[in-house]
Amino acid sequence: MNGTDITPTGELPDPPELLVPGGEIPYPPDLPHRFELLGARLWLHARCVDCGRAAGHAEDEPVVLASVVKVLLVLEFFRQAAAGQLDPAERAVVRAADRLGGTGTAGFHDDVELSLRDLALMTMSVSDNTAADILFRRVGRDTVQALARQLGLERAQVTGAPREVLESMLEDLGAADADAFASAFAALPAEEVHRLRALDPARTTSATPREMTRLLSLVWNDRAGAAAACAGVRELMSLQVNGARLGAAFDRFTTVAAKSGTLPGVRNEIGVVTYPDGARYAIAVFTRTTSLSTRRPDLDTAIGGAGREVVEGLRGCCGRADLSSPPGD
Amino acid sequence: MDLLRQLRHFTVVGEELHFGRAAERLGMAQPPLSQRIRELERELGVELFDRSRRQVRLTPAGAVLLDEARELLAGVTRMRELVARAGRGEYGTLRVGVPPELPGSVLGAVLTEFAALAPEVQLELSEFTTAEQLQLLAGHGLDAGLVHHPLDPAAGLESGPVIEPPLGVVLPRVPPLAGEAASGGDITLAELAGRALVTYPREAAPALYDATLAACRDEGFHPVRVSTARSPEVMLGLVIAGHGVAFSHPAIARKEPRVVWRPLAPRAPLWRLVFAWPARAPHPAVAPLVRAATGILRGHEGGALAASGPVAEPAPRPWNAVYERS
């Protein structure tokens, strides 16, 4: 079954999982405490993409994904493209009503036409919410949820595109339009912001850290879809512009492919680091703060640092050097 | 005589093995209870209880009847519940007609929503044109149907709210239309001048067919040729092959990357749908179906923000408000 992941029954082969006797390696024990000192709670999971050895903290609790969900979206996009269900060069127009603010086309002043694959590029490289909205519309919200199930992400729920997250906030605030929302949101006490559906893992797009490293392991082993689809996701994750989190924590000889997720009080990043010796580790770091600032360079640094410390604990796990025959094949 | 009531009395006596306690449980006096049991024994031609000793005992025939009666009474209770639920539209089979052009994704969403509202109602879906459905509804061959609006008031049908799915035009991707339309803008019927039209056969929905062609002509689009297709697949095939443009819901055209779908500018033909059902003795599950379907068919493609129209340029954009919070 070269290039495809799905057996005739629709089952997906598991990624390598905990082949090392002794199970999980303890994460640095004071890590959660160090995040507490920064006013943050931590959820973390890291696993070797090749042998499956892993370490984590609260890794099975559901967390708000925020823009991290875009990895699933873009994977579904590439899978449909590989299956001939859509043409990646198909053109889409980003109109005024689509542009809800933020980075990329979401913040453009004028209508712009671009291909679906460039929407995917904008979605991943600068976390463009409008590009993601249009891609969601094209590939289907239900298909992204179905993909998560198909890949064995049992807890993952996809409640909609970024637009739906925003709509839930407008609804929760009872805001009639964008203008009313902007002023209402700015004046909202922090504890009420935390009560928004968009910040409740039970009622918005969410998954567990362990599921996210599973997803990355599947993508990095060409098991999350056709090889071309997995390669597409890997390439776009390597093009993320935000290098402040995992990207800043590793030296220039280590490549980092990642996707961030940010909402008020939420700071996340998932990614895969590849060392010069070929060892590859999937990392998922999720944090929540009571403060709502969306500018927290200290926390960005801590997120990267946590990822690196945990991975350093895993280093040498499978003594791999030979990339030509990935285990499990 | 009421066999079911007799059997109920009998099972209580059979369980208590004491006429006094059984009568108490049934809230009646003992003599009429004994009389009922005697009547039952006469009816069946057997002794059910051995009353020869101090203690009442079941005869072998009585023991068999106790098992049978319990089963029968449980069956009757179940039957009553099911009938009551069927009466409330919560159980049974609902025969529904849908037009062949209904997009699969929309239909799937309707079915999912309905299954959640009425999990024990079996939907029996069949594809029929509007004309076919109207005929079946008149003869109670269907319980409900999704048909093109408007309905003939004399048809003896009731209908739900009017649903107006987004209607646009399907064009081959190449060659693109000239000018603004090629970049994804709305298309007016006038811009289609000189093209051929692919549409559903007139007999599928005669009133709609005539209204569509009239709307085209009124706006200056006189199709050079009209081809017909019953299914969306054939319609797409004809469009790809250059046999003309077609009107459709966007979900149909989006299955096929070789065509483009463009919204139609105002003053385009309207393809409105309604759920219709026989006015006389309607199936009780029609109401939840119409509720589920109307919500989905109206909500498909774009939510609250989409309906609020373009964001005025100077207005702060909502994502900026979220990200700039500090």
XYZ file of C-alpha atoms in Angstrom:
655
model
C 0.000 0.000 0.000
C 2.509 2.552 -1.104
C 1.406 6.116 -0.646
C -1.934 5.309 0.941
C -2.681 4.815 4.567
C -6.135 3.400 4.605
C -6.655 -0.338 4.606
C -9.802 -1.677 2.914
C -11.632 -1.524 6.228
C -10.760 2.136 6.648
C -8.496 1.291 9.556
C -5.293 3.148 9.965
C -2.098 1.471 11.020
C -0.796 2.812 14.293
C 2.310 4.937 14.421
C 5.175 3.423 16.356
C 4.162 3.540 19.971
C 6.217 3.031 23.097
C 8.417 0.254 21.853
C 10.959 0.970 24.567
C 10.537 -1.073 27.733
C 9.907 1.157 30.681
C 7.283 3.291 28.971
C 7.332 7.036 29.276
C 10.256 9.076 30.428
C 9.522 11.592 33.153
C 9.431 15.183 31.966
C 11.571 17.598 33.966
C 9.645 17.471 37.242
C 9.626 21.181 37.957
C 8.433 22.184 34.479
C 4.758 22.740 35.369
C 5.886 24.776 38.375
C 8.087 26.983 36.243
C 5.063 27.708 34.055
C 3.014 28.509 37.141
C 5.569 31.162 37.998
C 4.780 32.711 34.611
C 1.066 32.559 35.424
C 0.446 29.661 33.065
C -0.839 26.085 33.155
C 0.981 23.553 31.017
C -0.075 20.519 28.972
C 2.716 18.830 27.072
C 3.544 15.704 25.123
C 6.606 14.745 23.107
C 7.337 11.528 21.268
C 10.021 10.086 19.081
C 8.552 9.896 15.593
C 10.513 6.715 14.923
C 10.361 4.590 18.075
C 7.352 6.153 19.767
C 9.010 6.696 23.127
C 7.264 9.577 24.804
C 7.072 11.901 27.775
C 4.390 14.265 28.875
C 2.427 16.213 31.438
C -1.409 16.189 31.526
C -1.094 14.902 27.976
C -4.525 13.243 27.901
C -6.530 16.272 28.950
C -8.440 18.055 26.182
C -7.101 21.491 25.348
C -8.313 24.331 23.149
C -6.470 23.935 19.837
C -6.978 27.446 18.443
C -5.017 27.691 15.171
C -3.290 24.352 15.740
C -6.386 22.808 14.073
C -5.118 24.208 10.788
C -2.720 21.259 10.566
C -5.707 18.912 10.281
C -7.446 21.227 7.838
C -4.461 21.443 5.528
C -3.889 17.698 5.738
C -7.472 17.112 4.610
C -6.935 19.644 1.819
C -3.830 17.833 0.552
C -5.571 14.460 0.839
C -8.471 15.660 -1.294
C -6.017 17.123 -3.785
C -4.122 13.819 -3.913
C -7.405 11.974 -4.465
C -8.365 14.291 -7.319
C -11.381 15.629 -5.422
C -10.208 19.184 -5.758
C -7.781 21.046 -7.898
C -5.148 22.781 -5.766
C -4.863 25.444 -8.455
C -8.587 26.244 -8.242
C -9.021 29.963 -7.638
C -10.892 31.535 -4.804
C -11.755 35.147 -4.161
C -11.302 36.650 -0.708
C -14.065 39.212 -0.391
C -14.753 41.964 2.108
C -17.225 39.837 4.043
C -14.621 37.085 4.395
C -11.952 39.364 5.882
C -12.475 39.376 9.618
C -9.109 40.777 10.612
C -5.774 39.385 11.658
C -2.821 38.232 9.595
C -2.614 37.574 5.873
C -5.599 37.962 3.605
C -7.789 38.264 6.717
C -6.382 41.746 7.164
C -6.190 42.755 3.492
C -7.926 45.914 2.397
C -9.137 44.721 -0.964
C -10.534 41.627 -2.561
C -7.866 39.252 -3.757
C -7.956 36.105 -5.820
C -5.607 33.212 -5.099
C -5.388 29.480 -5.550
C -6.478 26.983 -2.933
C -2.891 25.891 -2.378
C -1.863 29.478 -1.724
C -4.728 29.741 0.752
C -3.186 26.681 2.421
C 0.192 28.404 2.403
C -1.288 31.531 4.026
C -3.188 29.380 6.517
C -0.028 27.690 7.723
C 2.737 30.251 7.228
C 1.046 33.256 8.874
C -2.024 31.560 10.412
C -4.386 33.464 8.127
C -7.882 32.866 9.531
C -9.703 33.976 6.416
C -7.634 31.671 4.233
C -8.523 28.889 6.674
C -12.223 29.832 6.548
C -12.290 29.571 2.777
C -10.352 26.305 2.786
C -12.727 24.889 5.404
C -15.640 25.903 3.216
C -14.074 24.156 0.235
C -12.903 20.925 1.864
C -15.797 20.640 4.325
C -15.910 21.076 8.090
C -17.339 17.603 8.524
C -14.522 16.056 6.496
C -11.890 17.569 8.795
C -13.685 16.093 11.804
C -13.963 12.771 9.970
C -10.236 12.846 9.250
C -9.434 13.247 12.943
C -11.558 10.156 13.713
C -10.021 8.214 10.857
C -6.546 8.957 12.208
C -7.544 7.677 15.633
C -7.744 11.066 17.365
C -10.681 9.951 19.470
C -11.014 13.048 21.623
C -10.433 15.596 18.884
C -13.468 17.693 18.009
C -13.620 20.233 15.211
C -16.491 22.617 15.850
C -15.821 24.736 12.801
C -13.562 27.120 10.981
C -12.050 30.213 12.662
C -15.200 32.025 11.520
C -17.336 29.772 13.691
C -15.048 30.352 16.687
C -15.497 34.070 16.190
C -19.237 33.701 15.655
C -19.474 31.842 18.956
C -17.770 34.809 20.642
C -20.142 37.279 18.984
C -23.087 35.159 20.096
C -21.785 34.743 23.639
C -21.417 38.495 23.899
C -24.713 39.179 22.166
C -22.898 41.531 19.805
C -24.912 42.575 16.771
C -21.974 43.269 14.466
C -18.203 43.512 14.249
C -18.183 47.060 15.566
C -20.259 46.231 18.633
C -18.159 43.139 19.193
C -14.870 45.059 19.167
C -15.950 47.433 21.912
C -17.784 44.780 23.944
C -14.827 42.424 23.807
C -12.304 45.075 24.851
C -14.431 45.921 27.917
C -15.135 42.338 28.970
C -13.743 41.348 32.403
C -11.101 38.616 32.177
C -13.143 36.020 34.053
C -15.961 36.413 31.547
C -13.571 36.036 28.642
C -12.483 32.711 30.133
C -16.113 31.598 30.203
C -16.536 32.049 26.441
C -17.293 28.867 24.519
C -14.240 29.574 22.374
C -12.030 29.000 25.412
C -13.753 25.882 26.724
C -12.255 22.642 25.369
C -15.635 20.940 25.781
C -17.372 23.428 23.535
C -14.835 24.437 20.922
C -12.258 22.840 18.676
C -10.074 20.738 20.935
C -7.913 17.632 21.259
C -5.303 16.232 23.641
C -1.540 16.843 23.437
C -0.957 13.117 22.935
C -3.323 13.120 19.958
C -1.429 15.994 18.417
C 1.919 14.204 18.591
C 0.174 11.151 17.152
C -1.039 13.255 14.251
C 2.461 14.611 13.653
C 4.016 11.138 13.872
C 1.556 9.880 11.256
C 2.324 12.818 8.983
C 6.070 12.388 9.407
C 5.814 8.656 8.668
C 3.630 9.138 5.552
C 0.790 7.392 7.341
C -1.722 10.205 7.587
C -2.639 9.983 3.917
C -0.990 9.675 0.542
C 2.746 10.380 0.722
C 2.223 13.540 -1.324
C -0.389 14.773 1.163
C 1.896 14.178 4.143
C 4.772 15.865 2.340
C 2.537 18.870 1.646
C 1.769 19.292 5.350
C 5.426 18.895 6.331
C 6.467 21.520 3.830
C 3.882 24.065 4.950
C 4.704 23.505 8.630
C 8.338 24.214 7.838
C 7.271 27.542 6.336
C 5.677 28.935 9.511
C 6.802 32.511 10.000
C 6.320 32.505 13.772
C 9.612 31.155 15.083
C 9.275 32.571 18.583
C 8.172 29.359 20.276
C 9.699 26.001 19.279
C 11.723 27.584 16.488
C 13.687 29.817 18.859
C 14.606 26.964 21.194
C 16.721 24.849 18.828
C 19.996 25.666 17.122
C 20.319 26.303 13.423
C 21.347 22.737 12.668
C 18.048 21.427 13.924
C 15.074 21.976 11.643
C 11.735 22.894 13.171
C 8.372 22.521 11.424
C 5.560 23.851 13.575
C 2.126 25.406 13.911
C 1.186 27.844 16.623
C -2.197 28.576 18.159
C -3.064 31.776 20.000
C -6.218 33.157 21.598
C -6.552 35.405 24.634
C -5.249 33.250 27.493
C -4.274 30.439 25.095
C -0.752 29.862 23.708
C 0.072 26.657 21.922
C 2.525 25.158 19.526
C 2.917 21.750 17.981
C 5.771 20.740 15.753
C 8.445 18.273 14.755
C 12.151 18.870 15.276
C 14.710 16.984 13.218
C 18.275 16.759 14.500
C 21.296 16.584 12.196
C 21.622 12.862 13.037
C 18.134 12.277 11.621
C 16.327 11.794 14.939
C 12.833 13.288 14.813
C 10.578 14.270 17.697
C 6.961 15.414 17.695
C 6.154 18.006 20.346
C 2.830 19.454 21.509
C 2.830 22.269 24.065
C -0.404 23.885 25.236
C -0.682 26.651 27.845
C -3.429 28.684 29.494
C -2.955 31.926 31.379
C -5.404 33.928 33.439
C -4.036 37.111 31.922
C -5.380 37.729 28.441
C -2.396 39.390 26.833
C -1.706 38.032 23.372
C 1.865 39.381 23.543
C 3.915 37.207 25.894
C 7.488 36.806 24.664
C 8.471 35.294 28.029
C 5.883 32.565 27.621
C 6.836 31.991 23.989
C 10.398 31.371 25.135
C 9.209 29.064 27.924
C 7.100 27.041 25.455
C 10.122 26.486 23.221
C 12.330 25.729 26.197
C 9.890 23.179 27.569
C 9.753 21.443 24.208
C 13.517 21.294 24.013
C 14.011 20.020 27.565
C 11.539 17.201 27.066
C 13.046 16.222 23.746
C 16.522 16.253 25.227
C 15.246 13.731 27.751
C 14.204 11.501 24.872
C 17.393 11.882 22.823
C 19.114 8.610 22.023
C 15.869 6.735 22.590
C 16.122 4.568 19.516
C 19.747 5.113 18.567
C 18.618 5.628 15.035
C 20.889 6.650 12.261
C 19.537 4.701 9.301
C 16.723 6.661 7.676
C 16.285 4.265 4.781
C 14.229 1.752 6.739
C 11.836 3.367 9.185
C 10.808 0.883 11.851
C 7.330 -0.478 11.640
C 7.423 -0.942 7.869
C -65.664 -9.958 28.174
C -62.289 -8.354 28.428
C -59.660 -11.063 28.110
C -56.769 -8.699 28.751
C -58.266 -7.517 32.015
C -58.993 -11.090 33.058
C -55.419 -12.043 32.320
C -54.113 -9.118 34.323
C -56.226 -10.193 37.277
C -55.082 -13.772 36.803
C -51.385 -12.880 36.845
C -51.794 -11.002 40.113
C -53.536 -13.954 41.730
C -50.896 -16.223 40.213
C -48.152 -14.116 41.753
C -49.779 -13.706 45.163
C -51.319 -17.215 45.343
C -53.846 -15.619 47.698
C -57.167 -14.165 46.552
C -57.399 -11.689 49.428
C -53.949 -10.161 48.829
C -54.459 -10.197 45.078
C -57.775 -8.349 45.434
C -56.078 -5.813 47.664
C -53.321 -5.266 45.108
C -55.878 -4.807 42.375
C -57.924 -2.436 44.517
C -61.080 -4.495 44.290
C -63.197 -6.766 46.460
C -62.436 -10.447 46.616
C -65.760 -11.960 45.438
C -65.768 -10.288 41.989
C -62.085 -11.275 41.581
C -62.894 -14.924 42.294
C -65.758 -14.648 39.866
C -63.494 -13.294 37.112
C -61.047 -16.135 37.587
C -63.906 -18.646 37.378
C -65.081 -16.996 34.175
C -61.583 -17.303 32.763
C -61.418 -20.958 33.753
C -64.768 -21.566 32.052
C -63.589 -19.700 28.968
C -60.421 -21.765 28.736
C -62.028 -24.989 29.896
C -59.370 -25.716 32.520
C -58.807 -25.296 36.235
C -56.120 -22.689 36.790
C -55.830 -22.914 40.542
C -55.916 -25.885 42.881
C -58.149 -24.661 45.709
C -58.440 -28.071 47.416
C -55.894 -27.333 50.152
C -55.495 -24.506 52.613
C -53.194 -22.785 50.213
C -53.991 -21.735 46.665
C -51.687 -23.283 44.086
C -51.336 -23.010 40.330
C -52.326 -26.065 38.357
C -49.900 -27.057 35.581
C -52.255 -25.332 33.137
C -52.263 -22.275 35.394
C -48.463 -22.195 35.434
C -48.360 -22.268 31.637
C -50.939 -19.517 31.440
C -49.014 -17.362 33.930
C -45.945 -17.389 31.675
C -47.987 -16.803 28.560
C -50.100 -14.089 30.123
C -47.085 -12.175 31.369
C -45.559 -12.246 27.923
C -48.815 -11.222 26.302
C -49.381 -8.360 28.753
C -45.809 -7.112 28.265
C -46.419 -7.246 24.511
C -49.580 -5.232 24.925
C -47.791 -2.620 27.029
C -45.079 -2.383 24.412
C -47.653 -2.107 21.670
C -49.417 0.733 23.482
C -46.123 2.586 23.951
C -45.102 2.168 20.335
C -48.466 3.242 19.049
C -48.435 6.278 21.313
C -44.928 7.167 20.133
C -45.863 6.604 16.511
C -48.808 8.912 17.113
C -46.414 11.560 18.384
C -44.198 11.063 15.339
C -41.436 9.372 17.304
C -41.675 5.935 15.735
C -42.481 4.394 12.402
C -41.503 4.854 8.782
C -41.628 8.168 6.980
C -41.645 8.046 3.175
C -40.006 11.169 1.818
C -39.370 12.312 -1.725
C -36.362 14.459 -2.600
C -35.446 16.054 -5.906
C -32.459 14.475 -7.671
C -30.665 17.823 -7.738
C -30.455 18.123 -3.929
C -26.711 18.220 -3.105
C -25.506 15.138 -1.259
C -23.830 17.169 1.482
C -27.076 19.039 2.186
C -29.118 15.848 2.181
C -26.588 14.190 4.497
C -26.830 17.071 6.952
C -30.657 16.944 6.902
C -30.690 13.208 7.542
C -28.208 13.509 10.408
C -30.190 16.298 12.029
C -33.485 14.430 11.626
C -31.994 11.236 13.056
C -31.061 13.216 16.165
C -34.577 14.703 16.461
C -36.487 11.462 15.824
C -34.036 8.592 16.301
C -36.630 5.839 15.908
C -38.315 7.052 12.772
C -37.115 5.197 9.713
C -36.741 7.505 6.724
C -37.504 5.950 3.383
C -36.032 8.321 0.847
C -36.756 8.246 -2.852
C -35.673 10.554 -5.634
C -38.485 11.989 -7.661
C -39.040 15.099 -9.695
C -41.469 17.691 -8.416
C -44.153 16.482 -10.820
C -43.743 12.870 -9.727
C -43.788 13.781 -6.050
C -46.969 15.819 -6.359
C -48.685 12.854 -7.946
C -47.487 10.474 -5.206
C -48.421 12.880 -2.405
C -51.939 13.154 -3.794
C -52.355 9.387 -3.555
C -50.641 9.096 -0.143
C -47.759 7.249 -1.826
C -45.379 9.610 -0.008
C -45.670 11.177 3.445
C -43.717 14.299 2.526
C -41.780 15.656 -0.392
C -39.315 18.424 -1.099
C -40.751 20.113 -4.162
C -40.370 23.293 -6.116
C -42.404 26.269 -4.997
C -45.136 27.406 -5.575
C -47.678 24.659 -5.086
C -51.028 24.429 -6.756
C -53.461 25.500 -3.986
C -56.000 22.973 -5.260
C -53.636 20.027 -4.737
C -54.804 19.286 -1.179
C -51.312 19.732 0.245
C -49.880 21.654 3.122
C -46.382 23.045 3.015
C -43.615 24.276 5.294
C -41.596 27.473 5.097
C -40.155 28.412 1.725
C -36.483 27.562 1.379
C -34.376 29.535 -1.019
C -31.103 27.746 -1.658
C -28.325 29.894 -3.082
C -28.701 29.700 -6.835
C -25.883 30.415 -9.220
C -24.634 29.554 -12.620
C -22.279 26.711 -13.515
C -19.790 27.473 -16.274
C -16.933 25.544 -17.773
C -13.663 26.807 -16.291
C -12.258 27.287 -19.731
C -12.843 29.535 -21.521
C -13.603 31.961 -18.709
C -16.183 34.671 -19.079
C -14.792 38.037 -20.050
C -14.316 40.829 -17.556
C -15.152 41.016 -13.889
C -17.153 37.812 -13.814
C -14.098 35.751 -14.654
C -12.483 36.725 -11.362
C -15.353 35.388 -9.330
C -17.832 38.247 -9.223
C -21.571 37.909 -9.518
C -22.904 37.147 -12.950
C -25.962 38.704 -14.518
C -28.153 36.753 -16.883
C -27.341 39.291 -19.574
C -23.673 38.253 -19.415
C -24.724 34.756 -20.475
C -26.048 36.016 -23.795
C -24.992 33.864 -26.708
C -24.624 30.730 -24.605
C -26.619 27.530 -24.534
C -28.484 26.334 -21.435
C -28.526 22.955 -19.716
C -31.518 22.471 -17.440
C -33.874 19.880 -16.019
C -36.521 18.482 -18.353
C -39.709 20.508 -18.492
C -41.817 17.566 -17.306
C -39.851 17.427 -14.044
C -41.298 20.757 -12.888
C -43.185 22.492 -15.687
C -43.977 25.708 -13.805
C -40.366 26.153 -12.729
C -39.043 25.395 -16.212
C -41.279 28.012 -17.795
C -40.477 30.585 -15.126
C -36.743 30.014 -15.547
C -36.768 30.439 -19.293
C -38.996 33.498 -18.969
C -36.589 35.069 -16.457
C -33.668 34.401 -18.804
C -35.410 35.985 -21.764
C -36.560 38.980 -19.682
C -32.923 39.720 -18.814
C -31.642 39.313 -22.344
C -30.351 35.744 -22.159
C -31.921 33.854 -25.045
C -30.250 30.439 -24.880
C -29.077 29.427 -28.349
C -29.963 25.849 -27.464
C -31.570 24.141 -24.459
C -30.357 20.689 -23.439
C -31.836 18.755 -20.564
C -30.345 16.575 -17.848
C -32.158 14.757 -15.060
C -29.211 14.243 -12.762
C -26.592 16.728 -11.573
C -23.858 14.449 -12.922
C -25.212 14.588 -16.461
C -25.749 18.315 -16.081
C -22.087 18.785 -15.058
C -20.966 16.545 -17.905
C -22.810 18.662 -20.456
C -21.400 21.872 -18.983
C -17.832 20.511 -19.067
C -18.327 19.470 -22.692
C -19.413 22.981 -23.576
C -23.071 22.212 -24.177
C -24.120 25.220 -22.176
C -24.302 26.814 -18.770
C -26.584 25.557 -16.000
C -28.214 26.884 -12.841
C -27.437 25.058 -9.611
C -26.752 25.073 -5.930
C -23.025 25.719 -5.295
C -22.515 22.385 -3.548
C -23.274 20.563 -6.803
C -20.757 22.493 -8.864
C -18.066 22.330 -6.204
C -17.790 18.574 -6.566
C -16.259 19.142 -9.962
C -13.055 21.154 -10.386
C -13.592 21.450 -14.144
C -16.444 23.888 -13.733
C -16.857 27.136 -11.838
C -19.900 28.327 -9.956
C -20.750 32.004 -9.800
C -23.491 33.681 -7.810
C -26.237 35.214 -9.926
C -26.828 38.930 -9.613
C -30.293 40.071 -8.539
C -33.214 39.573 -10.911
C -32.200 35.993 -11.583
C -34.661 33.133 -11.687
C -35.574 31.823 -8.251
C -35.584 28.145 -7.460
C -37.453 27.919 -4.226
C -38.238 24.675 -2.456
C -40.898 23.721 0.079
C -41.719 20.588 1.968
C -45.227 19.470 1.098
C -47.402 16.813 2.694
C -51.010 15.673 2.386
C -53.337 18.046 4.268
C -55.488 15.115 5.307
C -54.070 12.743 8.004
C -50.447 13.906 7.787
C -47.715 11.661 9.209
C -46.793 13.018 12.654
C -43.047 12.822 11.919
C -43.401 15.364 9.111
C -43.139 18.235 11.602
C -39.690 17.305 12.986
C -38.460 16.571 9.456
C -39.502 19.976 8.186
C -37.951 21.622 11.228
C -34.617 19.848 10.719
C -34.515 20.338 6.979
C -35.511 23.967 6.936
C -32.784 24.895 9.387
C -30.134 23.074 7.379
C -31.275 24.184 3.943
C -31.399 27.795 5.064
C -28.162 27.704 7.013
C -26.114 25.968 4.340
C -23.300 28.164 3.037
C -22.450 30.911 5.431
C -23.617 31.698 8.940
C -24.505 34.823 10.842
C -21.493 36.828 9.736
C -22.064 35.971 6.102
C -25.598 37.243 6.348
C -24.496 40.522 7.865
C -22.996 41.639 4.559
C -19.694 43.304 3.841
C -17.776 44.718 6.786
C -17.565 48.473 6.440
C -13.937 49.432 5.892
C -13.296 51.700 8.895
C -14.986 49.310 11.334
C -12.599 47.401 13.580
C -12.372 43.818 12.464
C -13.323 41.214 15.036
C -10.162 39.117 14.927
C -8.121 42.269 15.517
C -10.213 42.921 18.612
C -9.471 39.409 19.850
C -5.741 39.494 19.196
C -5.199 43.008 20.473
C -6.626 42.218 23.863
C -3.966 42.717 26.510
